[in-house]
């Protein structure tokens, strides 16, 4: 576990109290699991990234436990395997912060930085956390492509851009040109449920990374 963030000026304070429901859950989990992270989870990756992956929120026994996005449960296995295949990972992912991996030209963020009950943040909680997502994206000068994992991440980014959700509907593989010149690409979330049910396959996930690689070579922020 580490407090280190590649974007220290874009992080929620460790004792953030914006969302009473999430604060209550954190306090409860600290009693039961005092060695867990149980706090807003910082970004992970390269501040010089051209690709930002935006997830939903920390998983209970994943990032909420380990303090690193998509680390500690099944949700990160497909993500880091794909990031490795496309050359973004330095080191070998072992689903534990102690594996010491680093990301090269990619960064992982979340739409909501704290664990929500049943992995379902409320609209108010998403809104409360959007300022941190905005700061993170603003502190990535080389960023060209944002990959939204799921509709909540997609919607939050579209709202940040000032565009209308009705004009930018979420769909796996869809591309959206943002007002700042960056491109948003949608993907189903690489959750264990989506992977196990076949809603998201390895081929489908790799396809959005292929799109990102192509777009990064043909667009500039």
mmCIF file of C-alpha atoms in Angstrom:
data_model
loop_
_atom_site.group_PDB
_atom_site.id
_atom_site.type_symbol
_atom_site.label_atom_id
_atom_site.label_comp_id
_atom_site.label_asym_id
_atom_site.label_seq_id
_atom_site.Cartn_x
_atom_site.Cartn_y
_atom_site.Cartn_z
ATOM 1 C CA UNK A 1 0.000 0.000 0.000
ATOM 2 C CA UNK A 2 1.223 3.473 -0.849
ATOM 3 C CA UNK A 3 0.085 7.062 -0.635
ATOM 4 C CA UNK A 4 2.161 7.843 -3.699
ATOM 5 C CA UNK A 5 0.216 9.257 -6.624
ATOM 6 C CA UNK A 6 1.485 10.298 -10.041
ATOM 7 C CA UNK A 7 -0.977 13.223 -9.787
ATOM 8 C CA UNK A 8 -0.650 14.485 -6.197
ATOM 9 C CA UNK A 9 -2.494 17.721 -6.940
ATOM 10 C CA UNK A 10 -5.552 15.869 -8.222
ATOM 11 C CA UNK A 11 -6.258 13.530 -5.328
ATOM 12 C CA UNK A 12 -9.000 13.495 -2.725
ATOM 13 C CA UNK A 13 -7.692 13.851 0.834
ATOM 14 C CA UNK A 14 -7.368 10.506 2.577
ATOM 15 C CA UNK A 15 -10.021 11.590 5.076
ATOM 16 C CA UNK A 16 -12.392 13.013 2.449
ATOM 17 C CA UNK A 17 -15.873 13.486 3.938
ATOM 18 C CA UNK A 18 -17.875 14.609 0.888
ATOM 19 C CA UNK A 19 -20.046 11.471 0.781
ATOM 20 C CA UNK A 20 -21.529 10.433 4.161
ATOM 21 C CA UNK A 21 -22.573 6.969 2.956
ATOM 22 C CA UNK A 22 -19.079 6.164 1.669
ATOM 23 C CA UNK A 23 -17.448 7.566 4.808
ATOM 24 C CA UNK A 24 -19.678 5.330 6.932
ATOM 25 C CA UNK A 25 -18.703 2.267 4.903
ATOM 26 C CA UNK A 26 -14.998 3.123 5.196
ATOM 27 C CA UNK A 27 -15.296 3.453 8.982
ATOM 28 C CA UNK A 28 -17.090 0.136 9.257
ATOM 29 C CA UNK A 29 -14.485 -1.648 7.162
ATOM 30 C CA UNK A 30 -11.637 -0.115 9.155
ATOM 31 C CA UNK A 31 -13.008 -1.794 12.264
ATOM 32 C CA UNK A 32 -13.229 -5.177 10.556
ATOM 33 C CA UNK A 33 -10.115 -4.843 8.377
ATOM 34 C CA UNK A 34 -7.729 -2.330 9.954
ATOM 35 C CA UNK A 35 -4.869 -3.251 7.614
ATOM 36 C CA UNK A 36 -6.847 -2.518 4.449
ATOM 37 C CA UNK A 37 -6.456 0.761 2.534
ATOM 38 C CA UNK A 38 -10.063 1.886 3.247
ATOM 39 C CA UNK A 39 -9.655 5.400 1.800
ATOM 40 C CA UNK A 40 -9.929 7.228 -1.528
ATOM 41 C CA UNK A 41 -7.765 5.286 -3.996
ATOM 42 C CA UNK A 42 -5.165 7.374 -5.858
ATOM 43 C CA UNK A 43 -4.442 7.252 -9.552
ATOM 44 C CA UNK A 44 -1.862 4.767 -10.778
ATOM 45 C CA UNK A 45 0.389 5.168 -13.779
ATOM 46 C CA UNK A 46 2.395 7.583 -15.862
ATOM 47 C CA UNK A 47 1.753 11.364 -15.639
ATOM 48 C CA UNK A 48 3.045 11.498 -19.212
ATOM 49 C CA UNK A 49 0.316 9.109 -20.355
ATOM 50 C CA UNK A 50 -1.410 9.451 -23.720
ATOM 51 C CA UNK A 51 -4.018 6.879 -22.604
ATOM 52 C CA UNK A 52 -6.196 7.197 -19.499
ATOM 53 C CA UNK A 53 -8.360 4.277 -18.409
ATOM 54 C CA UNK A 54 -11.295 5.392 -16.254
ATOM 55 C CA UNK A 55 -13.039 2.750 -14.165
ATOM 56 C CA UNK A 56 -16.074 2.910 -11.921
ATOM 57 C CA UNK A 57 -14.846 2.735 -8.318
ATOM 58 C CA UNK A 58 -12.589 0.626 -6.070
ATOM 59 C CA UNK A 59 -13.666 -2.963 -5.454
ATOM 60 C CA UNK A 60 -14.150 -4.027 -1.828
ATOM 61 C CA UNK A 61 -11.362 -6.614 -1.776
ATOM 62 C CA UNK A 62 -9.514 -5.073 -4.703
ATOM 63 C CA UNK A 63 -8.382 -1.455 -4.671
ATOM 64 C CA UNK A 64 -10.191 -0.658 -1.418
ATOM 65 C CA UNK A 65 -8.022 -3.325 0.205
ATOM 66 C CA UNK A 66 -4.741 -2.786 -1.644
ATOM 67 C CA UNK A 67 -4.791 0.945 -2.418
ATOM 68 C CA UNK A 68 -3.992 0.438 -6.118
ATOM 69 C CA UNK A 69 -6.644 0.560 -8.861
ATOM 70 C CA UNK A 70 -7.748 -2.794 -10.287
ATOM 71 C CA UNK A 71 -5.433 -4.695 -7.959
ATOM 72 C CA UNK A 72 -6.290 -7.443 -5.508
ATOM 73 C CA UNK A 73 -9.363 -9.044 -7.052
ATOM 74 C CA UNK A 74 -10.432 -10.471 -10.414
ATOM 75 C CA UNK A 75 -11.334 -7.138 -12.046
ATOM 76 C CA UNK A 76 -7.751 -6.258 -12.891
ATOM 77 C CA UNK A 77 -6.723 -9.512 -14.512
ATOM 78 C CA UNK A 78 -8.054 -8.773 -17.995
ATOM 79 C CA UNK A 79 -7.116 -5.091 -17.767
ATOM 80 C CA UNK A 80 -3.478 -5.656 -16.834
ATOM 81 C CA UNK A 81 -3.113 -8.598 -19.214
ATOM 82 C CA UNK A 82 -4.257 -6.336 -22.036
ATOM 83 C CA UNK A 83 -2.131 -3.418 -20.900
ATOM 84 C CA UNK A 84 0.835 -5.810 -20.826
ATOM 85 C CA UNK A 85 0.098 -7.127 -24.326
ATOM 86 C CA UNK A 86 0.045 -3.580 -25.720
ATOM 87 C CA UNK A 87 3.293 -2.575 -24.052
ATOM 88 C CA UNK A 88 2.027 -0.329 -21.263
ATOM 89 C CA UNK A 89 3.357 -2.396 -18.329
ATOM 90 C CA UNK A 90 6.930 -2.480 -17.069
ATOM 91 C CA UNK A 91 7.307 -5.587 -14.902
ATOM 92 C CA UNK A 92 5.045 -8.569 -14.278
ATOM 93 C CA UNK A 93 1.564 -8.044 -12.838
ATOM 94 C CA UNK A 94 0.905 -10.315 -9.846
ATOM 95 C CA UNK A 95 -2.340 -8.670 -8.638
ATOM 96 C CA UNK A 96 -0.564 -7.227 -5.616
ATOM 97 C CA UNK A 97 0.996 -3.774 -5.117
ATOM 98 C CA UNK A 98 4.180 -5.575 -4.042
ATOM 99 C CA UNK A 99 4.682 -6.725 -7.640
ATOM 100 C CA UNK A 100 6.288 -3.332 -8.270
ATOM 101 C CA UNK A 101 4.952 -2.856 -11.795
ATOM 102 C CA UNK A 102 4.904 0.543 -13.466
ATOM 103 C CA UNK A 103 2.762 1.831 -16.312
ATOM 104 C CA UNK A 104 4.365 3.442 -19.337
ATOM 105 C CA UNK A 105 2.283 6.025 -21.272
ATOM 106 C CA UNK A 106 -0.929 4.932 -19.529
ATOM 107 C CA UNK A 107 -2.711 5.868 -16.303
ATOM 108 C CA UNK A 108 -5.666 4.381 -14.429
ATOM 109 C CA UNK A 109 -8.298 6.584 -12.780
ATOM 110 C CA UNK A 110 -11.765 5.979 -11.320
ATOM 111 C CA UNK A 111 -14.980 7.965 -11.634
ATOM 112 C CA UNK A 112 -15.516 7.456 -7.887
ATOM 113 C CA UNK A 113 -12.471 7.210 -5.649
ATOM 114 C CA UNK A 114 -14.052 5.400 -2.670
ATOM 115 C CA UNK A 115 -15.767 2.036 -2.366
ATOM 116 C CA UNK A 116 -19.561 2.346 -2.771
ATOM 117 C CA UNK A 117 -21.941 -0.193 -1.202
ATOM 118 C CA UNK A 118 -22.703 -3.010 -3.673
ATOM 119 C CA UNK A 119 -20.452 -1.244 -6.205
ATOM 120 C CA UNK A 120 -23.303 1.202 -6.910
ATOM 121 C CA UNK A 121 -22.480 4.872 -6.267
ATOM 122 C CA UNK A 122 -25.357 7.337 -6.150
ATOM 123 C CA UNK A 123 -25.635 10.225 -8.582
ATOM 124 C CA UNK A 124 -24.627 12.630 -5.814
ATOM 125 C CA UNK A 125 -21.520 10.593 -5.014
ATOM 126 C CA UNK A 126 -20.496 10.527 -8.663
ATOM 127 C CA UNK A 127 -21.018 14.285 -8.848
ATOM 128 C CA UNK A 128 -19.016 14.861 -5.657
ATOM 129 C CA UNK A 129 -16.037 12.978 -7.073
ATOM 130 C CA UNK A 130 -16.128 14.483 -10.565
ATOM 131 C CA UNK A 131 -13.929 17.412 -9.541
ATOM 132 C CA UNK A 132 -11.080 14.986 -8.777
ATOM 133 C CA UNK A 133 -11.525 13.286 -12.143
ATOM 134 C CA UNK A 134 -11.472 16.707 -13.810
ATOM 135 C CA UNK A 135 -8.263 17.668 -12.014
ATOM 136 C CA UNK A 136 -6.630 14.392 -12.968
ATOM 137 C CA UNK A 137 -7.480 14.783 -16.650
ATOM 138 C CA UNK A 138 -6.327 18.414 -16.563
ATOM 139 C CA UNK A 139 -2.937 17.320 -15.186
ATOM 140 C CA UNK A 140 -2.214 14.980 -18.101
ATOM 141 C CA UNK A 141 -0.640 17.183 -20.785
ATOM 142 C CA UNK A 142 0.085 14.315 -23.210
ATOM 143 C CA UNK A 143 -3.346 12.720 -22.935
ATOM 144 C CA UNK A 144 -5.036 11.898 -26.263
ATOM 145 C CA UNK A 145 -7.378 9.003 -25.549
ATOM 146 C CA UNK A 146 -9.684 8.265 -22.619
ATOM 147 C CA UNK A 147 -11.012 4.725 -22.305
ATOM 148 C CA UNK A 148 -14.199 4.617 -20.227
ATOM 149 C CA UNK A 149 -14.875 1.262 -18.598
ATOM 150 C CA UNK A 150 -18.650 1.256 -18.274
ATOM 151 C CA UNK A 151 -21.471 3.747 -18.545
ATOM 152 C CA UNK A 152 -20.884 5.562 -15.253
ATOM 153 C CA UNK A 153 -17.335 6.496 -16.277
ATOM 154 C CA UNK A 154 -18.586 7.422 -19.757
ATOM 155 C CA UNK A 155 -21.363 9.642 -18.411
ATOM 156 C CA UNK A 156 -19.064 11.407 -15.952
ATOM 157 C CA UNK A 157 -16.549 12.250 -18.687
ATOM 158 C CA UNK A 158 -19.258 13.478 -21.073
ATOM 159 C CA UNK A 159 -20.687 15.699 -18.320
ATOM 160 C CA UNK A 160 -17.194 17.059 -17.645
ATOM 161 C CA UNK A 161 -16.824 17.946 -21.307
ATOM 162 C CA UNK A 162 -20.027 19.988 -21.254
ATOM 163 C CA UNK A 163 -21.667 17.822 -23.919
ATOM 164 C CA UNK A 164 -25.151 16.305 -23.793
ATOM 165 C CA UNK A 165 -25.457 12.648 -22.832
ATOM 166 C CA UNK A 166 -28.205 12.277 -25.432
ATOM 167 C CA UNK A 167 -25.681 13.170 -28.127
ATOM 168 C CA UNK A 168 -23.036 10.758 -26.828
ATOM 169 C CA UNK A 169 -24.617 7.446 -25.907
ATOM 170 C CA UNK A 170 -22.553 4.711 -24.293
ATOM 171 C CA UNK A 171 -21.866 1.674 -26.468
ATOM 172 C CA UNK A 172 -18.969 -0.753 -26.479
ATOM 173 C CA UNK A 173 -16.429 0.433 -29.050
ATOM 174 C CA UNK A 174 -18.108 3.807 -29.585
ATOM 175 C CA UNK A 175 -15.872 6.841 -30.084
ATOM 176 C CA UNK A 176 -16.707 10.378 -28.970
ATOM 177 C CA UNK A 177 -14.755 13.504 -29.874
ATOM 178 C CA UNK A 178 -14.545 15.781 -26.835
ATOM 179 C CA UNK A 179 -14.477 19.561 -26.877
ATOM 180 C CA UNK A 180 -10.785 19.649 -25.881
ATOM 181 C CA UNK A 181 -9.848 17.528 -28.909
ATOM 182 C CA UNK A 182 -9.341 14.332 -26.972
ATOM 183 C CA UNK A 183 -11.190 11.150 -27.920
ATOM 184 C CA UNK A 184 -13.325 9.080 -25.572
ATOM 185 C CA UNK A 185 -13.668 5.373 -26.372
ATOM 186 C CA UNK A 186 -16.254 3.239 -24.570
ATOM 187 C CA UNK A 187 -15.807 -0.304 -23.308
ATOM 188 C CA UNK A 188 -17.835 -2.622 -21.170
ATOM 189 C CA UNK A 189 -16.230 -2.817 -17.741
ATOM 190 C CA UNK A 190 -13.764 -5.683 -17.295
ATOM 191 C CA UNK A 191 -15.560 -6.889 -14.175
ATOM 192 C CA UNK A 192 -15.567 -10.564 -13.282
ATOM 193 C CA UNK A 193 -19.317 -10.659 -13.982
ATOM 194 C CA UNK A 194 -18.965 -9.220 -17.488
ATOM 195 C CA UNK A 195 -16.054 -11.519 -18.297
ATOM 196 C CA UNK A 196 -17.662 -14.665 -16.876
ATOM 197 C CA UNK A 197 -20.962 -14.053 -18.667
ATOM 198 C CA UNK A 198 -19.230 -13.331 -21.977
ATOM 199 C CA UNK A 199 -20.555 -9.804 -22.209
ATOM 200 C CA UNK A 200 -16.926 -8.729 -22.561
ATOM 201 C CA UNK A 201 -14.473 -11.067 -24.264
ATOM 202 C CA UNK A 202 -10.722 -10.736 -24.623
ATOM 203 C CA UNK A 203 -11.167 -10.024 -28.335
ATOM 204 C CA UNK A 204 -13.712 -7.262 -27.642
ATOM 205 C CA UNK A 205 -11.432 -5.654 -25.055
ATOM 206 C CA UNK A 206 -8.386 -5.842 -27.285
ATOM 207 C CA UNK A 207 -10.429 -4.229 -30.055
ATOM 208 C CA UNK A 208 -10.876 -1.026 -28.048
ATOM 209 C CA UNK A 209 -7.148 -0.957 -27.352
ATOM 210 C CA UNK A 210 -6.537 -1.350 -31.080
ATOM 211 C CA UNK A 211 -8.837 1.631 -31.628
ATOM 212 C CA UNK A 212 -6.935 3.636 -29.016
ATOM 213 C CA UNK A 213 -3.579 2.812 -30.586
ATOM 214 C CA UNK A 214 -4.861 3.835 -34.019
ATOM 215 C CA UNK A 215 -6.467 7.040 -32.754
ATOM 216 C CA UNK A 216 -3.369 8.052 -30.810
ATOM 217 C CA UNK A 217 -1.332 7.929 -33.995
ATOM 218 C CA UNK A 218 -3.803 10.037 -35.966
ATOM 219 C CA UNK A 219 -5.055 12.616 -33.428
ATOM 220 C CA UNK A 220 -3.631 15.272 -31.193
ATOM 221 C CA UNK A 221 -5.198 16.862 -28.094
#
